[in-house]
Amino acid sequence: MKRQAGVRVRVEEDGCTEPPTAPGNMILHQLTGGTLKRFSSVEQKGQQKKGRRMLSFRLAYIFSYNLFQFCGHTWILSNTIARFLTFGQDAVADTFYSVGFVMSLCQLFSILELFHIADGIEKAKLLPRFIQVLEKNVLLIMVIILEEIRSNPAVCVQFFLWNILDLLRYPHELLCVLDRPSTAMLWTRYTLRIPLYILSVASEGATIYQALMYVQPTASLNSTTSPHLHLPFVRVLYLPVLALGGGITVWQLLKERQQHLERWSKKMKKK
């Protein structure tokens, strides 16, 4: 008992609140602590490698998608210009039959851009992109269904405007993925596409109006109900909705242009 009391007194004099740890316990504690540190470092390295793989996969995917769209629209534009220079005005009526499949493929894959924005792969506003994708696909479906409208010059003009708009966007996206943005491409994309988009919306409205003119006599012959109940309704409803969607998109494009140009000017000032 005296010895125990003496030990307690010595412990209290040394300023400890617990009895001294045995040498075996200290070695075990050091071994377990080192093992835990190694395990946590290995786990962190595994998470970092997994994150890098996911990032590299996303970069490879978005680069491949933008490259596909760029090559497709470049082929469509070059084919249209070459045919026009070779055959003259006769090539205008044959535009859809020569480039319609590739155009349909590019517009079909453009639906993936909505998932890119929702998933965070691409930084852009969802509503303007949704309106643009919807407008193009609705008009393209109408052109595919109606054979009479395929040879209309409005279709050639519409395809030409779509190609110019997309060729302003996809090269800039490729440069951004490569982390080499260009000032000229940035200004060209966010400045020239606004008047071109307004022309494209006007051309879409004219093409849809002409398409409905072809639909009306066919519907009046084949339908038992009066076509005047739904065809003018479609004309009166869709065209104002198209104009409203185009106005919202232009407003969003102007805001986006201002934001991107301000960011670029701030970066240049910091340098």
Coordinates of C-alpha atoms in Angstrom, one line a residue:
M1 CA 0.0 0.0 0.0
K2 CA 2.8 2.4 0.8
R3 CA 4.5 1.6 -2.5
Q4 CA 1.2 2.3 -4.4
A5 CA 0.8 5.5 -2.5
G6 CA 4.3 6.5 -3.4
V7 CA 3.7 5.8 -7.0
R8 CA 0.6 7.9 -6.9
V9 CA 2.5 10.8 -5.3
R10 CA 5.2 10.6 -7.9
V11 CA 2.7 10.6 -10.7
E12 CA 0.9 13.6 -9.2
E13 CA 4.2 15.4 -8.7
D14 CA 5.0 14.8 -12.4
G15 CA 1.7 16.4 -13.4
C16 CA 0.1 13.3 -15.0
T17 CA -3.5 12.3 -14.5
E18 CA -3.0 8.7 -15.8
P19 CA -0.6 6.0 -14.8
P20 CA 2.5 5.7 -17.0
T21 CA 2.0 3.7 -20.2
A22 CA 3.9 0.5 -20.6
P23 CA 6.5 0.3 -23.4
G24 CA 4.6 -2.5 -25.2
N25 CA 1.5 -0.3 -25.3
M26 CA 3.4 2.6 -26.7
I27 CA 4.9 0.5 -29.5
L28 CA 1.4 -1.0 -30.4
H29 CA 0.0 2.5 -30.5
Q30 CA 2.7 3.7 -32.8
L31 CA 2.2 0.7 -35.1
T32 CA -1.6 1.1 -35.3
G33 CA -1.3 4.9 -35.8
G34 CA 1.2 4.4 -38.7
T35 CA -1.0 1.7 -40.3
L36 CA -4.1 4.0 -40.1
K37 CA -2.1 6.9 -41.7
R38 CA -0.9 4.7 -44.5
F39 CA -4.4 3.3 -45.1
S40 CA -5.9 6.9 -45.2
S41 CA -3.2 8.0 -47.6
V42 CA -3.7 5.0 -49.9
E43 CA -7.5 5.7 -49.8
Q44 CA -6.9 9.4 -50.6
K45 CA -4.7 8.4 -53.5
G46 CA -7.3 6.0 -54.8
Q47 CA -10.0 8.7 -54.7
Q48 CA -7.7 11.1 -56.5
K49 CA -7.0 8.6 -59.2
K50 CA -10.7 7.9 -59.6
G51 CA -11.5 11.6 -59.8
R52 CA -8.8 12.0 -62.4
R53 CA -10.2 9.2 -64.5
M54 CA -13.7 10.6 -64.3
L55 CA -12.3 14.0 -65.3
S56 CA -10.3 12.7 -68.2
F57 CA -13.3 10.6 -69.4
R58 CA -15.5 13.7 -69.3
L59 CA -12.9 15.8 -71.2
A60 CA -12.5 13.0 -73.8
Y61 CA -16.2 12.7 -74.2
I62 CA -17.0 16.4 -74.6
F63 CA -14.0 16.9 -76.9
S64 CA -15.2 14.0 -79.1
Y65 CA -18.7 15.3 -79.2
N66 CA -17.7 18.9 -80.1
L67 CA -15.3 17.5 -82.7
F68 CA -18.1 15.4 -84.2
Q69 CA -20.4 18.3 -84.5
F70 CA -17.7 20.5 -85.9
C71 CA -16.7 18.0 -88.6
G72 CA -20.4 17.3 -89.5
H73 CA -21.3 21.0 -89.9
T74 CA -18.1 21.7 -91.8
W75 CA -18.9 18.9 -94.2
I76 CA -22.5 20.1 -94.7
L77 CA -21.4 23.7 -95.3
S78 CA -18.6 22.8 -97.7
N79 CA -20.8 20.4 -99.6
T80 CA -23.6 23.0 -99.9
I81 CA -21.2 25.7 -101.2
A82 CA -19.4 23.2 -103.6
R83 CA -22.8 22.1 -105.1
F84 CA -24.0 25.6 -105.5
L85 CA -20.8 26.7 -107.3
T86 CA -20.9 23.6 -109.5
F87 CA -24.7 23.3 -110.3
G88 CA -25.9 26.9 -109.6
Q89 CA -29.5 27.4 -108.5
D90 CA -30.3 23.8 -109.4
A91 CA -28.4 22.7 -106.3
V92 CA -30.7 24.8 -104.0
A93 CA -33.6 22.5 -104.6
D94 CA -31.4 19.4 -104.0
T95 CA -29.9 20.6 -100.7
F96 CA -32.0 18.4 -98.4
Y97 CA -31.4 15.3 -100.4
S98 CA -27.6 15.8 -100.4
V99 CA -27.0 16.9 -96.8
G100 CA -30.3 16.1 -95.0
F101 CA -29.1 12.8 -93.4
V102 CA -26.0 14.4 -91.8
M103 CA -28.0 17.4 -90.7
S104 CA -30.6 15.1 -89.1
L105 CA -27.8 13.2 -87.3
C106 CA -26.2 16.4 -86.0
Q107 CA -29.5 17.8 -84.7
L108 CA -30.4 14.4 -83.2
F109 CA -27.2 14.3 -81.2
S110 CA -27.6 18.0 -80.2
I111 CA -30.3 16.8 -77.7
L112 CA -27.3 15.5 -75.6
E113 CA -26.3 19.1 -74.9
L114 CA -29.3 19.4 -72.6
F115 CA -27.9 16.5 -70.5
H116 CA -24.4 18.1 -70.7
I117 CA -25.7 21.3 -69.1
A118 CA -27.8 19.5 -66.5
D119 CA -24.8 17.3 -65.5
G120 CA -22.4 20.2 -65.3
I121 CA -20.1 19.1 -68.2
E122 CA -20.9 22.3 -70.1
K123 CA -21.5 25.6 -68.4
A124 CA -24.4 27.3 -70.1
K125 CA -28.0 28.3 -69.6
L126 CA -30.4 25.4 -70.0
L127 CA -33.5 27.4 -71.2
P128 CA -32.0 29.1 -74.3
R129 CA -30.3 25.8 -75.4
F130 CA -33.6 23.9 -74.9
I131 CA -35.4 26.5 -77.1
Q132 CA -32.8 26.3 -79.8
V133 CA -32.8 22.5 -79.8
L134 CA -36.6 22.3 -79.8
E135 CA -36.9 24.8 -82.7
K136 CA -34.4 23.0 -84.9
N137 CA -35.8 19.5 -84.3
V138 CA -39.4 20.5 -84.8
L139 CA -38.7 22.2 -88.1
L140 CA -36.5 19.3 -89.2
I141 CA -39.2 16.8 -88.5
M142 CA -41.7 18.9 -90.5
V143 CA -39.3 19.0 -93.4
I144 CA -38.7 15.3 -93.3
I145 CA -42.5 14.5 -93.2
L146 CA -43.5 16.9 -96.0
E147 CA -41.8 16.0 -99.3
E148 CA -43.2 19.2 -101.0
I149 CA -41.2 21.5 -98.7
R150 CA -37.8 19.7 -99.1
S151 CA -37.0 21.4 -102.4
N152 CA -38.0 24.9 -101.2
P153 CA -35.2 27.4 -101.2
A154 CA -36.1 28.3 -97.6
V155 CA -34.8 25.0 -96.5
C156 CA -31.4 25.7 -98.1
V157 CA -31.2 29.1 -96.4
Q158 CA -32.2 27.6 -93.1
F159 CA -29.5 24.9 -93.3
F160 CA -26.9 27.5 -94.2
L161 CA -27.8 29.7 -91.2
W162 CA -27.7 26.7 -88.9
N163 CA -24.3 25.7 -90.1
I164 CA -22.9 29.2 -89.7
L165 CA -24.2 29.4 -86.1
D166 CA -22.8 26.0 -85.1
L167 CA -19.5 26.7 -86.8
L168 CA -19.2 29.8 -84.6
R169 CA -19.8 27.8 -81.4
Y170 CA -18.1 24.4 -81.7
P171 CA -14.6 25.6 -82.6
H172 CA -14.7 27.8 -79.5
E173 CA -15.9 24.9 -77.4
L174 CA -13.0 22.8 -78.7
L175 CA -10.5 25.5 -77.7
C176 CA -12.0 25.8 -74.3
V177 CA -11.8 22.0 -73.7
L178 CA -8.1 22.2 -74.7
D179 CA -7.7 25.2 -72.3
R180 CA -6.6 27.5 -75.1
P181 CA -9.4 30.0 -75.6
S182 CA -9.1 32.6 -78.3
T183 CA -10.1 36.2 -77.9
A184 CA -11.2 36.4 -81.6
M185 CA -13.2 33.3 -81.3
L186 CA -14.8 34.4 -78.1
W187 CA -15.9 37.8 -79.5
T188 CA -17.0 36.2 -82.8
R189 CA -19.1 33.6 -81.1
Y190 CA -20.9 35.9 -78.6
T191 CA -21.3 38.8 -81.0
L192 CA -22.1 37.5 -84.5
R193 CA -24.4 34.7 -83.4
I194 CA -27.0 37.2 -82.1
P195 CA -28.0 38.7 -85.5
L196 CA -27.5 35.3 -87.2
Y197 CA -29.9 33.7 -84.7
I198 CA -32.5 36.4 -85.3
L199 CA -32.2 35.7 -89.1
S200 CA -32.5 32.0 -88.3
V201 CA -35.7 32.4 -86.3
A202 CA -37.2 34.6 -89.0
S203 CA -36.3 31.9 -91.6
E204 CA -37.8 29.2 -89.4
G205 CA -41.1 31.1 -89.2
A206 CA -41.2 31.6 -93.0
T207 CA -40.4 27.9 -93.6
I208 CA -43.1 26.7 -91.1
Y209 CA -45.6 29.1 -92.7
Q210 CA -44.9 27.7 -96.1
A211 CA -45.0 24.1 -94.8
L212 CA -48.5 24.7 -93.4
M213 CA -49.6 26.0 -96.8
Y214 CA -48.7 22.6 -98.2
V215 CA -50.4 20.8 -95.3
Q216 CA -53.8 22.5 -95.6
P217 CA -55.0 21.2 -99.0
T218 CA -53.9 17.7 -98.1
A219 CA -55.6 17.8 -94.8
S220 CA -58.8 19.1 -96.3
L221 CA -59.0 16.2 -98.7
N222 CA -58.1 13.4 -96.3
S223 CA -59.6 14.4 -93.0
T224 CA -63.3 14.0 -92.2
T225 CA -63.3 16.8 -89.7
S226 CA -62.8 20.4 -90.7
P227 CA -59.1 21.2 -90.9
H228 CA -59.8 24.9 -90.4
L229 CA -60.2 24.0 -86.7
H230 CA -56.6 23.0 -86.1
L231 CA -54.4 24.2 -89.0
P232 CA -55.0 27.9 -88.4
F233 CA -54.8 27.2 -84.7
V234 CA -51.3 25.7 -85.2
R235 CA -50.3 28.7 -87.3
V236 CA -51.6 31.2 -84.8
L237 CA -50.2 29.3 -81.8
Y238 CA -46.8 28.1 -82.9
L239 CA -45.6 31.2 -84.7
P240 CA -46.1 33.5 -81.7
V241 CA -44.5 30.9 -79.4
L242 CA -41.6 30.8 -81.8
A243 CA -41.2 34.5 -81.7
L244 CA -41.5 34.5 -77.9
G245 CA -38.9 31.8 -77.5
G246 CA -36.6 33.6 -79.9
G247 CA -37.0 36.8 -77.9
I248 CA -36.1 35.0 -74.6
T249 CA -33.1 33.4 -76.3
V250 CA -31.8 36.7 -77.7
W251 CA -32.2 38.3 -74.2
Q252 CA -30.2 35.4 -72.6
L253 CA -27.6 35.6 -75.3
L254 CA -27.0 39.3 -74.7
K255 CA -26.6 38.7 -71.0
E256 CA -24.3 35.7 -71.7
R257 CA -22.2 37.8 -74.1
Q258 CA -21.8 40.6 -71.5
Q259 CA -20.8 38.2 -68.8
H260 CA -18.2 36.4 -70.9
L261 CA -16.7 39.5 -72.3
E262 CA -16.4 41.1 -68.8
R263 CA -14.7 37.9 -67.5
W264 CA -12.3 38.0 -70.3
S265 CA -11.5 41.7 -69.8
K266 CA -10.9 41.0 -66.1
K267 CA -8.5 38.2 -66.9
M268 CA -6.6 40.3 -69.3
K269 CA -6.3 43.2 -66.7
K270 CA -4.9 40.7 -64.1
K271 CA -2.2 39.6 -66.5

